[in-house]
Amino acid sequence: MSEHTPRREFLRRAGATMVASTVGFPSVILPDRDAVLGVALCGLGNYARTQLAPGLQKTEHCELRGIVTGSPEKIPRWKRRYDIPDSNVYSYDTLPEIANNDALDVVYVVTPPGLHARDAIKAAEAGKHVWCEKPMAMTTEECRAVIGAAKKNGVQLTVGYRMQHEPNTQTLIRYGENETYGAVTSVVTGAGYDGAPPDPDDWRRDAELGGGALYDMGVYPINAARYATGMEPVAVTGRTWSEREGIYSEVPEHAEFTLEFPEGVMATGETSFGASMNYLDVECTDGGYQLRPFQAYSGVQGKTSDGTRLAPDPNDQQARQMDNDARAIKNDSAPLVPGREGLADIRIVRAIMESSADDGARIKL
């Protein structure tokens, strides 16, 4: 397949491959379509605690039944709050033993990005479906290893890009596909926040664990540029830097980049740990549209050049994402955001880093 295949064709083929890969693996039994899937959260940090666990209380097709953690002190509270039995509690070292637990169908990997590949591969090798939080991994090699483990073991792999499940974002994607406002000509997008983790050991400060604005927040505008254009970039330029060196000495606090797409379409993006930003603007030959905010946990809304308003959807984003992914497993259908989506974004992240290290050189993809 060409590296520059249009994105919608890229996803169609990837989805077909993923479905085909689940055929012929007797170790993986498809659940009853009326069954509720058991989910184990792997990593009990802030996102798991404040978004995913509450979201799983609102889902119809899956439920929180297990936890995987490296912090034993967290276990009693999670057990009490979510009625989790001892038999469904694992450490990162004992994660492979989940293969023997029929109550758990899915492992949702929510550890720091530098550990995603380690934990996702263990879960896949245990015969459990894998939902991997973004960014998918640290390198393209790690992403391919996770994809390969899922394929080899006949399990589904999805990446936690909740925005692609969000209704206004899906409307924007359809605008591009249908050329509702003409062909897309340019995209301008950014995602970031102004703050700093108080804990000096926080993973967002740690290069090996996947810290820095580019990995943590930068994948939002990168992914948005790809789904808004419906294409894969052919070249990248970028710059990363830190202003608060005492906090972000190992990782970039800020990043900016330009993505060149086929047919002369351009996207510019930015991300930051030192400035708040949350926008996606798309220009087309006959108008355009925007989402502001475009990647918030709630309140995603926008407007078009002809005055159409895209009102916020009141439903829980994480619950919608996990229910959609559970349906894909139960129906043996292609997930909305397969592993190749994560791979495509990490390929761009690494190219931005390469460009920055070479004084903003243009990197062909």
CSV table of C-alpha atoms in Angstrom, one decimal:
chain,number,residue,atom,x,y,z
A,1,MET,CA,0.0,0.0,0.0
A,2,SER,CA,1.3,3.5,-0.8
A,3,GLU,CA,2.3,5.6,2.2
A,4,HIS,CA,0.2,8.4,0.6
A,5,THR,CA,-3.1,6.5,0.2
A,6,PRO,CA,-6.1,8.8,0.9
A,7,ARG,CA,-7.1,8.3,4.5
A,8,ARG,CA,-10.6,7.0,4.0
A,9,GLU,CA,-9.3,4.3,1.7
A,10,PHE,CA,-6.4,3.7,4.1
A,11,LEU,CA,-8.9,3.1,7.0
A,12,ARG,CA,-11.2,0.9,4.8
A,13,ARG,CA,-8.4,-1.4,4.0
A,14,ALA,CA,-7.0,-1.4,7.5
A,15,GLY,CA,-10.4,-2.2,8.9
A,16,ALA,CA,-10.9,-5.1,6.4
A,17,THR,CA,-7.5,-6.4,7.5
A,18,MET,CA,-8.4,-6.2,11.1
A,19,VAL,CA,-11.6,-8.1,10.6
A,20,ALA,CA,-9.9,-10.7,8.5
A,21,SER,CA,-7.2,-11.2,11.2
A,22,THR,CA,-9.8,-12.3,13.8
A,23,VAL,CA,-10.8,-15.3,11.7
A,24,GLY,CA,-9.3,-18.7,12.3
A,25,PHE,CA,-8.0,-18.1,15.9
A,26,PRO,CA,-9.7,-20.7,18.1
A,27,SER,CA,-8.2,-19.1,21.3
A,28,VAL,CA,-10.5,-16.1,20.8
A,29,ILE,CA,-14.2,-16.8,21.1
A,30,LEU,CA,-16.5,-14.0,19.9
A,31,PRO,CA,-18.9,-13.0,22.7
A,32,ASP,CA,-22.7,-13.2,22.4
A,33,ARG,CA,-24.0,-10.1,20.8
A,34,ASP,CA,-26.3,-9.5,23.8
A,35,ALA,CA,-23.5,-9.9,26.3
A,36,VAL,CA,-21.9,-7.1,28.2
A,37,LEU,CA,-18.1,-7.1,27.8
A,38,GLY,CA,-15.9,-7.0,30.8
A,39,VAL,CA,-13.2,-4.3,30.7
A,40,ALA,CA,-10.0,-4.1,32.8
A,41,LEU,CA,-8.4,-0.7,33.1
A,42,CYS,CA,-4.7,-1.0,32.9
A,43,GLY,CA,-3.2,2.0,34.7
A,44,LEU,CA,-5.2,3.9,37.3
A,45,GLY,CA,-4.0,7.4,36.8
A,46,ASN,CA,-6.1,10.6,36.5
A,47,TYR,CA,-7.7,9.8,33.1
A,48,ALA,CA,-8.8,6.3,34.2
A,49,ARG,CA,-10.0,7.6,37.5
A,50,THR,CA,-11.9,10.8,36.4
A,51,GLN,CA,-13.0,9.9,32.8
A,52,LEU,CA,-12.9,6.2,31.9
A,53,ALA,CA,-14.2,4.6,35.1
A,54,PRO,CA,-17.1,7.1,35.3
A,55,GLY,CA,-17.8,6.6,31.6
A,56,LEU,CA,-18.0,2.8,32.1
A,57,GLN,CA,-20.9,3.4,34.5
A,58,LYS,CA,-22.8,4.9,31.6
A,59,THR,CA,-22.1,2.3,28.9
A,60,GLU,CA,-24.6,-0.3,27.6
A,61,HIS,CA,-22.2,-2.8,25.9
A,62,CYS,CA,-19.3,-3.0,28.4
A,63,GLU,CA,-18.6,-2.6,32.1
A,64,LEU,CA,-15.7,-2.1,34.5
A,65,ARG,CA,-14.8,-5.5,36.0
A,66,GLY,CA,-11.1,-5.4,36.5
A,67,ILE,CA,-8.0,-3.3,37.2
A,68,VAL,CA,-4.3,-3.6,36.5
A,69,THR,CA,-2.0,-1.4,38.5
A,70,GLY,CA,1.5,-1.0,39.8
A,71,SER,CA,0.3,1.0,42.8
A,72,PRO,CA,-1.0,-1.5,45.4
A,73,GLU,CA,-2.2,1.4,47.6
A,74,LYS,CA,-4.9,2.2,45.0
A,75,ILE,CA,-6.4,-1.2,45.0
A,76,PRO,CA,-8.7,-1.1,48.1
A,77,ARG,CA,-10.5,2.1,47.0
A,78,TRP,CA,-11.1,0.8,43.4
A,79,LYS,CA,-12.4,-2.5,44.7
A,80,ARG,CA,-14.8,-0.8,47.1
A,81,ARG,CA,-16.0,1.8,44.7
A,82,TYR,CA,-16.6,-0.5,41.7
A,83,ASP,CA,-17.2,-3.8,43.4
A,84,ILE,CA,-14.2,-5.5,41.8
A,85,PRO,CA,-13.3,-9.0,43.2
A,86,ASP,CA,-9.8,-10.0,44.1
A,87,SER,CA,-9.8,-12.4,41.1
A,88,ASN,CA,-10.0,-9.4,38.7
A,89,VAL,CA,-7.1,-7.5,40.2
A,90,TYR,CA,-3.7,-7.7,38.5
A,91,SER,CA,-0.3,-6.0,38.6
A,92,TYR,CA,1.7,-5.2,35.4
A,93,ASP,CA,3.8,-8.3,36.1
A,94,THR,CA,0.8,-10.6,36.5
A,95,LEU,CA,-1.1,-9.1,33.5
A,96,PRO,CA,-0.4,-12.2,31.4
A,97,GLU,CA,-2.4,-14.3,33.9
A,98,ILE,CA,-5.5,-12.4,32.6
A,99,ALA,CA,-5.6,-15.1,29.9
A,100,ASN,CA,-7.3,-17.4,32.4
A,101,ASN,CA,-10.0,-15.0,33.3
A,102,ASP,CA,-13.2,-15.4,31.2
A,103,ALA,CA,-14.9,-12.4,33.0
A,104,LEU,CA,-12.6,-10.0,31.3
A,105,ASP,CA,-12.8,-9.5,27.5
A,106,VAL,CA,-10.9,-6.2,27.0
A,107,VAL,CA,-7.8,-4.5,28.5
A,108,TYR,CA,-7.9,-0.7,28.2
A,109,VAL,CA,-4.3,0.4,28.3
A,110,VAL,CA,-4.1,3.8,30.1
A,111,THR,CA,-0.5,3.7,31.4
A,112,PRO,CA,2.0,6.4,30.3
A,113,PRO,CA,2.7,6.3,26.6
A,114,GLY,CA,6.2,4.9,27.1
A,115,LEU,CA,4.6,1.8,28.6
A,116,HIS,CA,1.7,1.4,26.1
A,117,ALA,CA,3.5,-1.1,23.8
A,118,ARG,CA,4.6,-3.3,26.8
A,119,ASP,CA,1.1,-3.6,28.2
A,120,ALA,CA,-0.8,-3.7,25.0
A,121,ILE,CA,1.3,-6.6,23.7
A,122,LYS,CA,0.9,-8.5,27.0
A,123,ALA,CA,-2.9,-8.1,26.8
A,124,ALA,CA,-3.0,-9.2,23.2
A,125,GLU,CA,-0.8,-12.2,23.9
A,126,ALA,CA,-3.3,-13.1,26.7
A,127,GLY,CA,-6.0,-13.3,24.1
A,128,LYS,CA,-7.8,-10.1,25.3
A,129,HIS,CA,-9.0,-7.3,23.0
A,130,VAL,CA,-6.9,-4.1,23.4
A,131,TRP,CA,-8.1,-0.6,23.7
A,132,CYS,CA,-5.0,1.6,23.8
A,133,GLU,CA,-5.1,5.2,24.9
A,134,LYS,CA,-3.4,7.8,22.7
A,135,PRO,CA,-0.6,8.3,21.8
A,136,MET,CA,-0.4,4.7,20.7
A,137,ALA,CA,3.3,4.2,21.5
A,138,MET,CA,6.6,5.9,21.4
A,139,THR,CA,7.9,4.8,17.9
A,140,THR,CA,6.5,3.4,14.7
A,141,GLU,CA,8.4,0.2,15.5
A,142,GLU,CA,6.5,-0.1,18.8
A,143,CYS,CA,3.2,0.6,17.0
A,144,ARG,CA,3.8,-2.1,14.5
A,145,ALA,CA,4.7,-4.5,17.2
A,146,VAL,CA,1.4,-3.9,19.0
A,147,ILE,CA,-0.5,-4.2,15.7
A,148,GLY,CA,1.3,-7.4,15.0
A,149,ALA,CA,0.6,-8.9,18.4
A,150,ALA,CA,-3.2,-8.2,18.0
A,151,LYS,CA,-3.2,-9.7,14.5
A,152,LYS,CA,-1.3,-12.8,15.6
A,153,ASN,CA,-3.6,-13.4,18.5
A,154,GLY,CA,-6.8,-12.6,16.7
A,155,VAL,CA,-7.9,-9.8,18.9
A,156,GLN,CA,-9.2,-6.3,18.0
A,157,LEU,CA,-7.0,-3.3,18.6
A,158,THR,CA,-8.4,0.2,18.8
A,159,VAL,CA,-6.8,3.6,19.7
A,160,GLY,CA,-8.6,5.9,22.2
A,161,TYR,CA,-9.2,8.8,19.8
A,162,ARG,CA,-12.5,9.8,21.5
A,163,MET,CA,-12.9,12.8,19.1
A,164,GLN,CA,-13.5,10.5,16.1
A,165,HIS,CA,-16.5,9.2,17.9
A,166,GLU,CA,-17.8,12.7,18.7
A,167,PRO,CA,-20.9,13.8,16.7
A,168,ASN,CA,-19.7,17.2,15.6
A,169,THR,CA,-16.3,15.8,14.7
A,170,GLN,CA,-18.0,13.1,12.6
A,171,THR,CA,-20.1,15.9,10.9
A,172,LEU,CA,-16.9,17.7,10.0
A,173,ILE,CA,-15.3,14.5,8.6
A,174,ARG,CA,-18.4,14.1,6.4
A,175,TYR,CA,-18.2,17.7,5.2
A,176,GLY,CA,-14.7,16.9,3.9
A,177,GLU,CA,-15.6,13.5,2.4
A,178,ASN,CA,-18.7,14.9,0.6
A,179,GLU,CA,-17.0,18.3,-0.2
A,180,THR,CA,-20.1,20.0,1.3
A,181,TYR,CA,-18.2,23.3,1.2
A,182,GLY,CA,-15.9,22.4,-1.7
A,183,ALA,CA,-12.6,20.7,-1.6
A,184,VAL,CA,-10.5,21.2,1.6
A,185,THR,CA,-7.6,23.7,0.9
A,186,SER,CA,-6.1,24.2,4.3
A,187,VAL,CA,-6.4,23.3,8.0
A,188,VAL,CA,-5.2,25.3,11.0
A,189,THR,CA,-5.4,23.6,14.4
A,190,GLY,CA,-4.0,23.6,17.9
A,191,ALA,CA,-4.4,21.9,21.3
A,192,GLY,CA,-2.7,22.8,24.5
A,193,TYR,CA,-3.1,24.0,28.1
A,194,ASP,CA,-1.2,26.4,30.4
A,195,GLY,CA,0.0,24.5,33.4
A,196,ALA,CA,2.7,22.3,34.9
A,197,PRO,CA,2.5,19.0,36.8
A,198,PRO,CA,3.5,19.7,40.4
A,199,ASP,CA,5.1,16.3,40.9
A,200,PRO,CA,8.6,16.3,39.5
A,201,ASP,CA,8.2,12.5,38.8
A,202,ASP,CA,5.1,13.1,36.6
A,203,TRP,CA,5.4,11.1,33.4
A,204,ARG,CA,4.7,14.3,31.3
A,205,ARG,CA,8.1,15.5,32.3
A,206,ASP,CA,9.8,12.2,31.5
A,207,ALA,CA,11.1,11.6,27.9
A,208,GLU,CA,11.2,7.8,28.3
A,209,LEU,CA,7.6,7.7,29.5
A,210,GLY,CA,6.3,9.8,26.6
A,211,GLY,CA,6.2,13.2,28.2
A,212,GLY,CA,6.2,16.5,26.5
A,213,ALA,CA,3.5,18.5,24.6
A,214,LEU,CA,4.0,16.8,21.3
A,215,TYR,CA,3.2,13.3,22.4
A,216,ASP,CA,0.5,14.2,25.0
A,217,MET,CA,-1.4,17.0,23.2
A,218,GLY,CA,0.2,17.2,19.8
A,219,VAL,CA,-1.5,14.0,18.5
A,220,TYR,CA,-4.9,15.9,18.7
A,221,PRO,CA,-4.1,18.5,16.0
A,222,ILE,CA,-2.1,15.9,14.0
A,223,ASN,CA,-5.0,13.5,14.0
A,224,ALA,CA,-7.4,16.4,13.3
A,225,ALA,CA,-5.4,17.5,10.2
A,226,ARG,CA,-5.6,14.0,8.8
A,227,TYR,CA,-9.3,13.4,9.4
A,228,ALA,CA,-10.2,16.9,8.2
A,229,THR,CA,-8.4,16.5,4.9
A,230,GLY,CA,-9.1,12.8,4.5
A,231,MET,CA,-5.5,12.4,3.3
A,232,GLU,CA,-2.1,11.4,4.6
A,233,PRO,CA,0.7,14.0,4.5
A,234,VAL,CA,3.6,13.7,2.1
A,235,ALA,CA,6.1,15.9,4.0
A,236,VAL,CA,6.5,17.5,7.5
A,237,THR,CA,8.4,20.4,9.0
A,238,GLY,CA,8.4,21.2,12.7
A,239,ARG,CA,10.0,22.9,15.7
A,240,THR,CA,9.9,21.9,19.4
A,241,TRP,CA,11.3,23.9,22.3
A,242,SER,CA,10.9,24.6,26.0
A,243,GLU,CA,10.7,27.9,27.9
A,244,ARG,CA,10.5,26.6,31.4
A,245,GLU,CA,13.6,24.5,31.3
A,246,GLY,CA,13.4,23.8,35.0
A,247,ILE,CA,10.2,21.8,34.5
A,248,TYR,CA,10.5,20.6,30.9
A,249,SER,CA,14.3,19.9,30.6
A,250,GLU,CA,13.8,16.5,29.0
A,251,VAL,CA,10.8,17.0,26.8
A,252,PRO,CA,9.4,19.9,24.7
A,253,GLU,CA,7.0,22.3,26.3
A,254,HIS,CA,5.9,23.6,22.9
A,255,ALA,CA,5.8,22.4,19.3
A,256,GLU,CA,4.6,23.8,15.9
A,257,PHE,CA,4.5,22.0,12.6
A,258,THR,CA,3.4,22.1,9.0
A,259,LEU,CA,2.0,19.1,7.2
A,260,GLU,CA,2.0,19.0,3.4
A,261,PHE,CA,-0.8,16.9,1.8
A,262,PRO,CA,-1.3,15.9,-1.8
A,263,GLU,CA,-2.9,18.4,-4.2
A,264,GLY,CA,-1.2,21.3,-2.4
A,265,VAL,CA,-3.3,21.1,0.7
A,266,MET,CA,-1.5,22.4,3.8
A,267,ALA,CA,-2.1,22.1,7.5
A,268,THR,CA,-0.4,24.1,10.3
A,269,GLY,CA,-0.6,23.0,13.9
A,270,GLU,CA,0.6,23.9,17.3
A,271,THR,CA,0.6,22.3,20.8
A,272,SER,CA,1.8,23.5,24.2
A,273,PHE,CA,2.0,22.9,27.9
A,274,GLY,CA,2.4,26.6,28.4
A,275,ALA,CA,-0.5,28.1,26.4
A,276,SER,CA,-4.2,27.3,26.3
A,277,MET,CA,-5.5,26.5,22.7
A,278,ASN,CA,-8.3,24.4,21.4
A,279,TYR,CA,-9.3,25.0,17.8
A,280,LEU,CA,-9.8,23.4,14.4
A,281,ASP,CA,-10.4,25.6,11.4
A,282,VAL,CA,-10.9,24.1,7.9
A,283,GLU,CA,-10.9,26.2,4.7
A,284,CYS,CA,-12.5,24.9,1.5
A,285,THR,CA,-12.9,26.2,-2.0
A,286,ASP,CA,-16.6,27.2,-1.3
A,287,GLY,CA,-16.4,28.1,2.3
A,288,GLY,CA,-15.3,26.4,5.5
A,289,TYR,CA,-16.1,25.3,9.0
A,290,GLN,CA,-14.6,25.2,12.5
A,291,LEU,CA,-14.8,23.5,15.9
A,292,ARG,CA,-14.0,25.6,19.0
A,293,PRO,CA,-13.3,23.8,21.2
A,294,PHE,CA,-12.5,20.7,19.2
A,295,GLN,CA,-11.0,18.3,21.7
A,296,ALA,CA,-12.5,19.2,25.1
A,297,TYR,CA,-14.1,16.4,27.2
A,298,SER,CA,-17.5,18.3,26.7
A,299,GLY,CA,-18.8,21.3,24.8
A,300,VAL,CA,-17.3,20.5,21.4
A,301,GLN,CA,-19.1,22.9,19.1
A,302,GLY,CA,-18.7,24.8,15.9
A,303,LYS,CA,-20.1,26.7,12.9
A,304,THR,CA,-19.9,26.8,9.2
A,305,SER,CA,-19.4,29.6,6.7
A,306,ASP,CA,-23.1,29.6,5.8
A,307,GLY,CA,-24.1,30.0,9.4
A,308,THR,CA,-24.9,26.4,10.4
A,309,ARG,CA,-24.3,25.9,14.1
A,310,LEU,CA,-22.9,22.6,15.4
A,311,ALA,CA,-24.3,22.5,18.9
A,312,PRO,CA,-22.6,20.6,21.7
A,313,ASP,CA,-23.6,17.0,22.3
A,314,PRO,CA,-24.5,16.4,25.9
A,315,ASN,CA,-23.5,12.7,26.1
A,316,ASP,CA,-20.4,11.3,27.6
A,317,GLN,CA,-17.6,11.0,25.1
A,318,GLN,CA,-15.7,8.2,26.8
A,319,ALA,CA,-18.9,6.1,27.2
A,320,ARG,CA,-19.7,6.6,23.5
A,321,GLN,CA,-16.2,5.6,22.4
A,322,MET,CA,-16.1,2.5,24.6
A,323,ASP,CA,-19.6,1.4,23.5
A,324,ASN,CA,-18.7,1.8,19.9
A,325,ASP,CA,-15.6,-0.2,20.3
A,326,ALA,CA,-17.5,-2.9,22.3
A,327,ARG,CA,-20.1,-3.1,19.5
A,328,ALA,CA,-17.3,-3.7,17.0
A,329,ILE,CA,-16.0,-6.6,19.0
A,330,LYS,CA,-19.5,-8.1,19.5
A,331,ASN,CA,-20.4,-7.7,15.8
A,332,ASP,CA,-16.9,-8.8,14.6
A,333,SER,CA,-16.8,-5.6,12.6
A,334,ALA,CA,-14.0,-3.1,11.9
A,335,PRO,CA,-13.4,-0.7,14.8
A,336,LEU,CA,-13.8,3.0,14.0
A,337,VAL,CA,-10.2,3.8,15.0
A,338,PRO,CA,-7.9,0.8,14.3
A,339,GLY,CA,-4.3,0.5,15.3
A,340,ARG,CA,-3.0,1.9,12.0
A,341,GLU,CA,-4.5,5.3,13.0
A,342,GLY,CA,-2.1,5.4,16.0
A,343,LEU,CA,0.8,4.3,13.8
A,344,ALA,CA,0.1,7.1,11.2
A,345,ASP,CA,0.2,9.8,13.9
A,346,ILE,CA,3.3,8.5,15.6
A,347,ARG,CA,5.0,8.5,12.2
A,348,ILE,CA,4.3,12.2,11.9
A,349,VAL,CA,5.3,12.9,15.6
A,350,ARG,CA,8.7,11.3,14.9
A,351,ALA,CA,9.1,13.3,11.6
A,352,ILE,CA,8.4,16.5,13.5
A,353,MET,CA,11.0,15.6,16.0
A,354,GLU,CA,13.5,14.8,13.2
A,355,SER,CA,12.8,18.1,11.5
A,356,SER,CA,13.2,20.1,14.7
A,357,ALA,CA,16.6,18.4,15.4
A,358,ASP,CA,17.7,19.4,11.8
A,359,ASP,CA,16.8,23.1,12.1
A,360,GLY,CA,13.3,22.7,10.6
A,361,ALA,CA,14.3,20.6,7.6
A,362,ARG,CA,11.6,19.3,5.4
A,363,ILE,CA,11.1,15.6,6.1
A,364,LYS,CA,9.5,13.5,3.3
A,365,LEU,CA,7.1,10.8,4.5
